[in-house]
């Protein structure tokens, strides 16, 4: 296994499972925008390195220069020559900063240039500490609501409207685009386009409270046909479970406090406070990228979310062991 593959193998693991992502890095670009940002980064690093080497070289040259006995450090000629060198250094510094500024400005401007008349539009809402994802569509039945996992087709620009439900969050998929804030009462937008299929980890990039670090978003960029199949499945209501344990789980979800915060399309669970669970089992993670989506993790999360993500707005649920088994079996059917 090469180092690169090793680094990308998996970064979110619990005791029993891992979710594998592409390497989360702005320097491993999967889009033209991220590529332009990484070029800008390397240009700045190289310029800064050259300046550093020059400054240190001049410094070493000065301290190692042998001093002549008849030399007067305060003579008018030496003062004049020192003044001239300081002027040159100031001009060089301003010129270099100006070049970096212009390059940075050009990269920023070009990133706002992607548009297409029939762009897919997604509204991404930041909550403490999870992401609500709404696929817009003029036909109401075609709208899709999901959470913490954003699917996009490769090669097509996608308009993402950024809104916040509570405090300032920031949307950042390092492999695909730059950062953009989600600000309460203010509408921001970003157009992203992934040019390489992959599973990318996005992280809230603005401190938004105690669980800011556990506010990740999985971004799945997939070929158009796979994306089409995914969204067609997401448009379906939850299937009625055929298994008796899962069927009992559905009754528990509808009758317990779960339904006060969560929705499951096609059932009586219609809460709007927490993530929509209609296709929970199709997602890779739970709790906004905190844990891989396995039955064990799900059971632990339902019973005691505060230990896994202290401060999260989901309370502990004192379900009996049989009810918990039934609920986990039901959630497992929500493909
Ligand atoms: Cu949301 Cu940090």
mmCIF file of C-alpha atoms and ligand atoms in Angstrom:
data_model
loop_
_atom_site.group_PDB
_atom_site.id
_atom_site.type_symbol
_atom_site.label_atom_id
_atom_site.label_comp_id
_atom_site.label_asym_id
_atom_site.label_seq_id
_atom_site.Cartn_x
_atom_site.Cartn_y
_atom_site.Cartn_z
ATOM 1 C CA UNK A 1 0.000 0.000 0.000
ATOM 2 C CA UNK A 2 1.540 3.324 -1.037
ATOM 3 C CA UNK A 3 1.780 6.153 1.476
ATOM 4 C CA UNK A 4 -0.854 8.095 -0.420
ATOM 5 C CA UNK A 5 -3.311 5.190 -0.323
ATOM 6 C CA UNK A 6 -2.509 4.580 3.329
ATOM 7 C CA UNK A 7 -3.253 8.213 4.150
ATOM 8 C CA UNK A 8 -6.547 8.048 2.326
ATOM 9 C CA UNK A 9 -7.628 4.645 3.584
ATOM 10 C CA UNK A 10 -9.836 5.713 6.453
ATOM 11 C CA UNK A 11 -10.109 8.563 8.854
ATOM 12 C CA UNK A 12 -13.348 8.012 10.753
ATOM 13 C CA UNK A 13 -13.308 4.855 12.796
ATOM 14 C CA UNK A 14 -15.078 3.484 15.818
ATOM 15 C CA UNK A 15 -14.187 0.254 17.594
ATOM 16 C CA UNK A 16 -15.827 -1.888 14.923
ATOM 17 C CA UNK A 17 -15.971 0.017 11.657
ATOM 18 C CA UNK A 18 -14.425 2.718 9.534
ATOM 19 C CA UNK A 19 -15.691 5.109 6.909
ATOM 20 C CA UNK A 20 -13.229 5.604 4.112
ATOM 21 C CA UNK A 21 -12.712 8.978 2.520
ATOM 22 C CA UNK A 22 -10.381 10.385 -0.061
ATOM 23 C CA UNK A 23 -7.526 12.177 1.672
ATOM 24 C CA UNK A 24 -9.043 15.317 3.218
ATOM 25 C CA UNK A 25 -6.704 17.949 1.882
ATOM 26 C CA UNK A 26 -6.845 21.209 -0.021
ATOM 27 C CA UNK A 27 -3.630 20.013 -1.684
ATOM 28 C CA UNK A 28 -5.304 16.953 -3.216
ATOM 29 C CA UNK A 29 -7.683 18.822 -5.524
ATOM 30 C CA UNK A 30 -10.665 17.127 -7.141
ATOM 31 C CA UNK A 31 -11.940 20.234 -8.913
ATOM 32 C CA UNK A 32 -10.689 23.166 -10.954
ATOM 33 C CA UNK A 33 -11.348 25.550 -8.035
ATOM 34 C CA UNK A 34 -9.427 23.440 -5.523
ATOM 35 C CA UNK A 35 -6.664 23.072 -8.090
ATOM 36 C CA UNK A 36 -6.418 26.859 -8.485
ATOM 37 C CA UNK A 37 -6.326 27.238 -4.682
ATOM 38 C CA UNK A 38 -3.557 24.645 -4.339
ATOM 39 C CA UNK A 39 -1.516 26.357 -7.084
ATOM 40 C CA UNK A 40 -1.947 29.663 -5.239
ATOM 41 C CA UNK A 41 -0.820 27.994 -2.016
ATOM 42 C CA UNK A 42 2.319 26.515 -3.597
ATOM 43 C CA UNK A 43 3.146 29.791 -5.340
ATOM 44 C CA UNK A 44 2.960 31.606 -1.979
ATOM 45 C CA UNK A 45 5.043 28.924 -0.265
ATOM 46 C CA UNK A 46 7.746 29.093 -2.949
ATOM 47 C CA UNK A 47 7.868 32.917 -2.945
ATOM 48 C CA UNK A 48 7.993 32.958 0.876
ATOM 49 C CA UNK A 49 10.759 30.313 0.853
ATOM 50 C CA UNK A 50 12.863 32.306 -1.649
ATOM 51 C CA UNK A 51 12.420 35.490 0.440
ATOM 52 C CA UNK A 52 13.354 33.583 3.591
ATOM 53 C CA UNK A 53 16.502 32.132 2.052
ATOM 54 C CA UNK A 54 17.539 35.571 0.697
ATOM 55 C CA UNK A 55 16.966 37.303 4.050
ATOM 56 C CA UNK A 56 18.881 34.664 5.983
ATOM 57 C CA UNK A 57 21.668 34.725 3.346
ATOM 58 C CA UNK A 58 22.054 38.509 3.611
ATOM 59 C CA UNK A 59 21.960 38.280 7.417
ATOM 60 C CA UNK A 60 24.703 35.619 7.493
ATOM 61 C CA UNK A 61 26.731 37.628 4.949
ATOM 62 C CA UNK A 62 26.568 40.708 7.167
ATOM 63 C CA UNK A 63 27.572 39.007 10.415
ATOM 64 C CA UNK A 64 30.425 37.092 8.752
ATOM 65 C CA UNK A 65 31.860 40.063 6.867
ATOM 66 C CA UNK A 66 35.277 40.914 8.318
ATOM 67 C CA UNK A 67 35.378 44.409 9.775
ATOM 68 C CA UNK A 68 38.247 46.654 8.708
ATOM 69 C CA UNK A 69 40.042 48.545 11.507
ATOM 70 C CA UNK A 70 39.761 51.938 9.780
ATOM 71 C CA UNK A 71 36.006 51.513 9.168
ATOM 72 C CA UNK A 72 33.654 54.077 10.733
ATOM 73 C CA UNK A 73 30.148 52.601 11.040
ATOM 74 C CA UNK A 74 28.659 56.071 11.466
ATOM 75 C CA UNK A 75 30.230 57.692 8.397
ATOM 76 C CA UNK A 76 27.851 59.614 6.071
ATOM 77 C CA UNK A 77 28.696 57.306 3.103
ATOM 78 C CA UNK A 78 27.757 54.190 5.048
ATOM 79 C CA UNK A 79 24.575 55.801 6.306
ATOM 80 C CA UNK A 80 23.641 56.751 2.735
ATOM 81 C CA UNK A 81 24.298 53.240 1.444
ATOM 82 C CA UNK A 82 22.278 51.684 4.303
ATOM 83 C CA UNK A 83 19.373 54.009 3.554
ATOM 84 C CA UNK A 84 19.494 52.994 -0.123
ATOM 85 C CA UNK A 85 19.362 49.301 0.771
ATOM 86 C CA UNK A 86 16.426 49.800 3.124
ATOM 87 C CA UNK A 87 14.539 51.578 0.336
ATOM 88 C CA UNK A 88 15.256 48.677 -2.048
ATOM 89 C CA UNK A 89 14.035 46.160 0.538
ATOM 90 C CA UNK A 90 10.795 48.104 1.126
ATOM 91 C CA UNK A 91 10.111 48.371 -2.626
ATOM 92 C CA UNK A 92 10.827 44.655 -3.112
ATOM 93 C CA UNK A 93 8.526 43.732 -0.177
ATOM 94 C CA UNK A 94 5.659 45.876 -1.475
ATOM 95 C CA UNK A 95 6.101 44.513 -5.015
ATOM 96 C CA UNK A 96 6.062 40.889 -3.817
ATOM 97 C CA UNK A 97 2.995 41.473 -1.597
ATOM 98 C CA UNK A 98 1.252 43.159 -4.527
ATOM 99 C CA UNK A 99 1.915 40.204 -6.846
ATOM 100 C CA UNK A 100 0.546 37.798 -4.199
ATOM 101 C CA UNK A 101 -2.503 40.033 -3.667
ATOM 102 C CA UNK A 102 -3.316 40.233 -7.386
ATOM 103 C CA UNK A 103 -2.885 36.468 -7.877
ATOM 104 C CA UNK A 104 -5.100 35.791 -4.832
ATOM 105 C CA UNK A 105 -7.723 38.224 -6.156
ATOM 106 C CA UNK A 106 -7.744 36.590 -9.615
ATOM 107 C CA UNK A 107 -8.172 33.089 -8.116
ATOM 108 C CA UNK A 108 -11.043 34.338 -5.915
ATOM 109 C CA UNK A 109 -12.806 36.035 -8.839
ATOM 110 C CA UNK A 110 -12.524 33.028 -11.145
ATOM 111 C CA UNK A 111 -14.138 30.828 -8.511
ATOM 112 C CA UNK A 112 -17.339 32.863 -8.691
ATOM 113 C CA UNK A 113 -17.538 32.482 -12.454
ATOM 114 C CA UNK A 114 -19.217 29.071 -12.783
ATOM 115 C CA UNK A 115 -22.832 29.262 -13.818
ATOM 116 C CA UNK A 116 -25.122 27.221 -15.937
ATOM 117 C CA UNK A 117 -28.748 27.974 -16.762
ATOM 118 C CA UNK A 118 -30.241 24.795 -15.282
ATOM 119 C CA UNK A 119 -27.965 24.317 -12.340
ATOM 120 C CA UNK A 120 -29.047 21.915 -9.645
ATOM 121 C CA UNK A 121 -29.763 23.898 -6.476
ATOM 122 C CA UNK A 122 -29.258 22.637 -2.968
ATOM 123 C CA UNK A 123 -30.026 24.532 0.218
ATOM 124 C CA UNK A 124 -27.568 23.647 2.936
ATOM 125 C CA UNK A 125 -28.655 24.680 6.425
ATOM 126 C CA UNK A 126 -26.199 24.717 9.291
ATOM 127 C CA UNK A 127 -27.489 23.657 12.694
ATOM 128 C CA UNK A 128 -25.597 23.198 15.936
ATOM 129 C CA UNK A 129 -24.030 20.646 15.031
ATOM 130 C CA UNK A 130 -25.293 19.026 11.872
ATOM 131 C CA UNK A 131 -26.153 19.807 8.256
ATOM 132 C CA UNK A 132 -29.587 19.794 6.677
ATOM 133 C CA UNK A 133 -29.476 19.181 2.933
ATOM 134 C CA UNK A 134 -32.467 20.138 0.746
ATOM 135 C CA UNK A 135 -32.487 19.405 -2.994
ATOM 136 C CA UNK A 136 -34.680 22.056 -4.596
ATOM 137 C CA UNK A 137 -37.053 21.174 -7.428
ATOM 138 C CA UNK A 138 -40.005 23.007 -8.989
ATOM 139 C CA UNK A 139 -42.012 19.788 -8.622
ATOM 140 C CA UNK A 140 -42.713 19.303 -4.901
ATOM 141 C CA UNK A 141 -42.584 15.462 -5.037
ATOM 142 C CA UNK A 142 -39.055 15.661 -6.431
ATOM 143 C CA UNK A 143 -37.666 17.631 -3.505
ATOM 144 C CA UNK A 144 -35.404 15.681 -1.247
ATOM 145 C CA UNK A 145 -34.387 16.345 2.317
ATOM 146 C CA UNK A 146 -31.474 14.548 3.885
ATOM 147 C CA UNK A 147 -28.783 15.265 6.452
ATOM 148 C CA UNK A 148 -25.034 15.203 6.883
ATOM 149 C CA UNK A 149 -24.397 13.636 3.479
ATOM 150 C CA UNK A 150 -24.351 15.646 0.262
ATOM 151 C CA UNK A 151 -24.396 13.832 -3.080
ATOM 152 C CA UNK A 152 -23.429 15.658 -6.259
ATOM 153 C CA UNK A 153 -22.942 14.526 -9.858
ATOM 154 C CA UNK A 154 -19.359 14.663 -11.133
ATOM 155 C CA UNK A 155 -18.571 17.315 -13.724
ATOM 156 C CA UNK A 156 -21.679 19.464 -13.231
ATOM 157 C CA UNK A 157 -21.770 22.772 -11.377
ATOM 158 C CA UNK A 158 -24.112 22.742 -8.391
ATOM 159 C CA UNK A 159 -25.435 25.883 -6.722
ATOM 160 C CA UNK A 160 -25.409 25.614 -2.944
ATOM 161 C CA UNK A 161 -27.424 28.168 -0.999
ATOM 162 C CA UNK A 162 -25.983 28.541 2.463
ATOM 163 C CA UNK A 163 -28.234 29.410 5.390
ATOM 164 C CA UNK A 164 -27.898 29.021 9.124
ATOM 165 C CA UNK A 165 -30.483 28.108 11.675
ATOM 166 C CA UNK A 166 -28.585 29.433 14.701
ATOM 167 C CA UNK A 167 -24.984 30.698 14.677
ATOM 168 C CA UNK A 168 -22.324 31.240 12.008
ATOM 169 C CA UNK A 169 -21.017 28.027 10.452
ATOM 170 C CA UNK A 170 -18.702 27.638 7.477
ATOM 171 C CA UNK A 171 -18.959 25.228 4.555
ATOM 172 C CA UNK A 172 -15.612 23.855 3.473
ATOM 173 C CA UNK A 173 -14.863 20.829 1.299
ATOM 174 C CA UNK A 174 -11.084 21.230 0.997
ATOM 175 C CA UNK A 175 -10.776 18.861 -1.989
ATOM 176 C CA UNK A 176 -13.437 20.707 -3.988
ATOM 177 C CA UNK A 177 -13.802 24.378 -3.032
ATOM 178 C CA UNK A 178 -12.859 27.256 -0.771
ATOM 179 C CA UNK A 179 -14.714 28.231 2.396
ATOM 180 C CA UNK A 180 -17.989 30.120 2.571
ATOM 181 C CA UNK A 181 -19.857 31.071 5.724
ATOM 182 C CA UNK A 182 -23.448 30.244 6.656
ATOM 183 C CA UNK A 183 -24.708 33.350 8.446
ATOM 184 C CA UNK A 184 -28.057 33.673 10.271
ATOM 185 C CA UNK A 185 -30.343 36.114 8.440
ATOM 186 C CA UNK A 186 -28.026 36.373 5.433
ATOM 187 C CA UNK A 187 -28.064 34.328 2.238
ATOM 188 C CA UNK A 188 -24.734 33.209 0.857
ATOM 189 C CA UNK A 189 -24.171 31.024 -2.186
ATOM 190 C CA UNK A 190 -21.362 28.965 -3.595
ATOM 191 C CA UNK A 191 -21.117 27.030 -6.850
ATOM 192 C CA UNK A 192 -19.084 23.844 -6.629
ATOM 193 C CA UNK A 193 -18.130 21.287 -9.234
ATOM 194 C CA UNK A 194 -16.270 18.070 -8.546
ATOM 195 C CA UNK A 195 -14.213 16.819 -11.466
ATOM 196 C CA UNK A 196 -13.184 13.525 -9.855
ATOM 197 C CA UNK A 197 -15.547 11.011 -8.278
ATOM 198 C CA UNK A 198 -14.887 10.331 -4.627
ATOM 199 C CA UNK A 199 -16.043 10.547 -1.048
ATOM 200 C CA UNK A 200 -14.800 13.791 0.444
ATOM 201 C CA UNK A 201 -14.925 14.923 4.028
ATOM 202 C CA UNK A 202 -16.123 18.426 4.631
ATOM 203 C CA UNK A 203 -15.727 20.101 7.987
ATOM 204 C CA UNK A 204 -17.483 23.112 9.482
ATOM 205 C CA UNK A 205 -14.743 25.727 9.393
ATOM 206 C CA UNK A 206 -16.107 28.345 11.776
ATOM 207 C CA UNK A 207 -16.154 27.762 15.521
ATOM 208 C CA UNK A 208 -19.848 27.329 16.281
ATOM 209 C CA UNK A 209 -19.986 25.943 19.794
ATOM 210 C CA UNK A 210 -18.877 23.012 21.860
ATOM 211 C CA UNK A 211 -19.343 20.359 19.141
ATOM 212 C CA UNK A 212 -17.935 22.384 16.229
ATOM 213 C CA UNK A 213 -15.270 19.725 15.702
ATOM 214 C CA UNK A 214 -17.937 17.039 15.304
ATOM 215 C CA UNK A 215 -19.799 18.861 12.547
ATOM 216 C CA UNK A 216 -18.628 17.068 9.446
ATOM 217 C CA UNK A 217 -20.438 16.631 6.143
ATOM 218 C CA UNK A 218 -19.773 13.704 3.824
ATOM 219 C CA UNK A 219 -19.672 14.879 0.203
ATOM 220 C CA UNK A 220 -20.146 12.083 -2.318
ATOM 221 C CA UNK A 221 -19.277 13.037 -5.896
ATOM 222 C CA UNK A 222 -20.496 10.299 -8.229
ATOM 223 C CA UNK A 223 -21.102 9.707 -11.948
ATOM 224 C CA UNK A 224 -24.423 11.095 -13.198
ATOM 225 C CA UNK A 225 -26.138 7.683 -13.448
ATOM 226 C CA UNK A 226 -25.233 6.742 -9.869
ATOM 227 C CA UNK A 227 -26.331 10.152 -8.670
ATOM 228 C CA UNK A 228 -29.627 9.750 -10.557
ATOM 229 C CA UNK A 229 -30.228 6.373 -8.901
ATOM 230 C CA UNK A 230 -29.378 7.815 -5.490
ATOM 231 C CA UNK A 231 -31.753 10.757 -5.775
ATOM 232 C CA UNK A 232 -34.537 8.538 -7.138
ATOM 233 C CA UNK A 233 -34.227 6.369 -4.008
ATOM 234 C CA UNK A 234 -34.163 9.429 -1.748
ATOM 235 C CA UNK A 235 -37.428 10.652 -3.291
ATOM 236 C CA UNK A 236 -39.257 7.519 -2.119
ATOM 237 C CA UNK A 237 -40.986 7.495 1.257
ATOM 238 C CA UNK A 238 -39.693 5.000 3.816
ATOM 239 C CA UNK A 239 -40.655 1.414 2.967
ATOM 240 C CA UNK A 240 -43.037 -0.296 5.396
ATOM 241 C CA UNK A 241 -40.966 -2.927 7.196
ATOM 242 C CA UNK A 242 -41.916 -6.543 6.506
ATOM 243 C CA UNK A 243 -39.962 -7.889 9.474
ATOM 244 C CA UNK A 244 -41.956 -7.991 12.752
ATOM 245 C CA UNK A 245 -39.129 -6.626 14.914
ATOM 246 C CA UNK A 246 -38.607 -3.675 12.566
ATOM 247 C CA UNK A 247 -42.380 -3.112 12.340
ATOM 248 C CA UNK A 248 -42.474 -2.861 16.131
ATOM 249 C CA UNK A 249 -39.513 -0.466 15.913
ATOM 250 C CA UNK A 250 -41.540 1.809 13.651
ATOM 251 C CA UNK A 251 -44.337 1.901 16.258
ATOM 252 C CA UNK A 252 -41.796 2.766 18.974
ATOM 253 C CA UNK A 253 -40.314 5.573 16.861
ATOM 254 C CA UNK A 254 -43.777 7.001 16.126
ATOM 255 C CA UNK A 255 -44.958 6.772 19.727
ATOM 256 C CA UNK A 256 -41.797 7.838 21.561
ATOM 257 C CA UNK A 257 -39.939 11.121 21.809
ATOM 258 C CA UNK A 258 -38.013 10.239 18.568
ATOM 259 C CA UNK A 259 -40.945 11.524 16.477
ATOM 260 C CA UNK A 260 -40.949 14.878 18.246
ATOM 261 C CA UNK A 261 -37.611 15.815 16.646
ATOM 262 C CA UNK A 262 -37.140 13.505 13.651
ATOM 263 C CA UNK A 263 -39.103 12.842 10.470
ATOM 264 C CA UNK A 264 -39.450 9.570 8.616
ATOM 265 C CA UNK A 265 -41.192 10.211 5.283
ATOM 266 C CA UNK A 266 -44.437 8.277 4.900
ATOM 267 C CA UNK A 267 -44.874 7.664 8.655
ATOM 268 C CA UNK A 268 -46.354 9.563 11.582
ATOM 269 C CA UNK A 269 -42.876 10.680 12.676
ATOM 270 C CA UNK A 270 -42.790 14.283 11.469
ATOM 271 C CA UNK A 271 -40.551 16.252 13.833
ATOM 272 C CA UNK A 272 -38.479 18.999 12.306
ATOM 273 C CA UNK A 273 -35.807 19.704 14.915
ATOM 274 C CA UNK A 274 -33.284 16.978 14.178
ATOM 275 C CA UNK A 275 -32.011 15.287 11.016
ATOM 276 C CA UNK A 276 -34.544 13.655 8.695
ATOM 277 C CA UNK A 277 -34.268 9.867 9.072
ATOM 278 C CA UNK A 278 -36.224 8.708 5.987
ATOM 279 C CA UNK A 279 -33.128 7.135 4.385
ATOM 280 C CA UNK A 280 -30.832 7.029 7.403
ATOM 281 C CA UNK A 281 -29.521 3.539 6.599
ATOM 282 C CA UNK A 282 -28.200 4.735 3.238
ATOM 283 C CA UNK A 283 -25.803 7.167 4.930
ATOM 284 C CA UNK A 284 -22.226 6.381 5.792
ATOM 285 C CA UNK A 285 -22.100 8.091 9.177
ATOM 286 C CA UNK A 286 -24.275 9.192 12.088
ATOM 287 C CA UNK A 287 -24.096 12.302 14.267
ATOM 288 C CA UNK A 288 -22.656 14.468 11.448
ATOM 289 C CA UNK A 289 -19.671 12.323 10.571
ATOM 290 C CA UNK A 290 -18.915 11.423 14.184
ATOM 291 C CA UNK A 291 -19.338 7.646 13.892
ATOM 292 C CA UNK A 292 -19.662 5.085 11.107
ATOM 293 C CA UNK A 293 -23.321 4.136 10.628
ATOM 294 C CA UNK A 294 -23.460 0.667 12.198
ATOM 295 C CA UNK A 295 -26.157 -0.960 14.336
ATOM 296 C CA UNK A 296 -23.937 -0.901 17.412
ATOM 297 C CA UNK A 297 -23.042 2.768 17.024
ATOM 298 C CA UNK A 298 -26.658 3.650 16.371
ATOM 299 C CA UNK A 299 -27.806 1.850 19.532
ATOM 300 C CA UNK A 300 -25.096 3.560 21.597
ATOM 301 C CA UNK A 301 -25.999 6.927 20.111
ATOM 302 C CA UNK A 302 -29.734 6.570 20.828
ATOM 303 C CA UNK A 303 -29.173 5.530 24.437
ATOM 304 C CA UNK A 304 -26.407 7.965 25.326
ATOM 305 C CA UNK A 305 -25.590 10.639 22.719
ATOM 306 C CA UNK A 306 -24.113 12.930 25.382
ATOM 307 C CA UNK A 307 -21.143 10.636 25.961
ATOM 308 C CA UNK A 308 -20.368 10.457 22.238
ATOM 309 C CA UNK A 309 -20.966 14.152 21.493
ATOM 310 C CA UNK A 310 -21.206 16.113 24.772
ATOM 311 C CA UNK A 311 -23.542 19.086 24.516
ATOM 312 C CA UNK A 312 -25.442 17.764 21.479
ATOM 313 C CA UNK A 313 -29.110 18.784 21.510
ATOM 314 C CA UNK A 314 -30.316 15.162 21.416
ATOM 315 C CA UNK A 315 -31.231 13.869 24.876
ATOM 316 C CA UNK A 316 -30.552 10.370 26.176
ATOM 317 C CA UNK A 317 -33.387 7.917 25.490
ATOM 318 C CA UNK A 318 -34.271 5.452 28.209
ATOM 319 C CA UNK A 319 -35.681 2.779 25.890
ATOM 320 C CA UNK A 320 -36.033 -0.759 27.166
ATOM 321 C CA UNK A 321 -33.560 -3.195 25.651
ATOM 322 C CA UNK A 322 -36.260 -4.801 23.487
ATOM 323 C CA UNK A 323 -37.552 -1.421 22.273
ATOM 324 C CA UNK A 324 -33.997 -0.346 21.457
ATOM 325 C CA UNK A 325 -33.406 -3.537 19.452
ATOM 326 C CA UNK A 326 -36.636 -2.919 17.576
ATOM 327 C CA UNK A 327 -35.802 0.733 16.851
ATOM 328 C CA UNK A 328 -32.315 -0.147 15.587
ATOM 329 C CA UNK A 329 -33.809 -2.919 13.408
ATOM 330 C CA UNK A 330 -36.316 -0.407 11.998
ATOM 331 C CA UNK A 331 -33.696 2.284 11.344
ATOM 332 C CA UNK A 332 -31.676 -0.378 9.524
ATOM 333 C CA UNK A 333 -34.530 -0.796 7.017
ATOM 334 C CA UNK A 334 -34.510 2.906 6.086
ATOM 335 C CA UNK A 335 -32.399 2.448 2.958
HETATM 336 CU CU1 LIG B 1 -20.674 24.587 12.679
HETATM 337 CU CU2 LIG B 1 -18.455 24.937 13.414
#
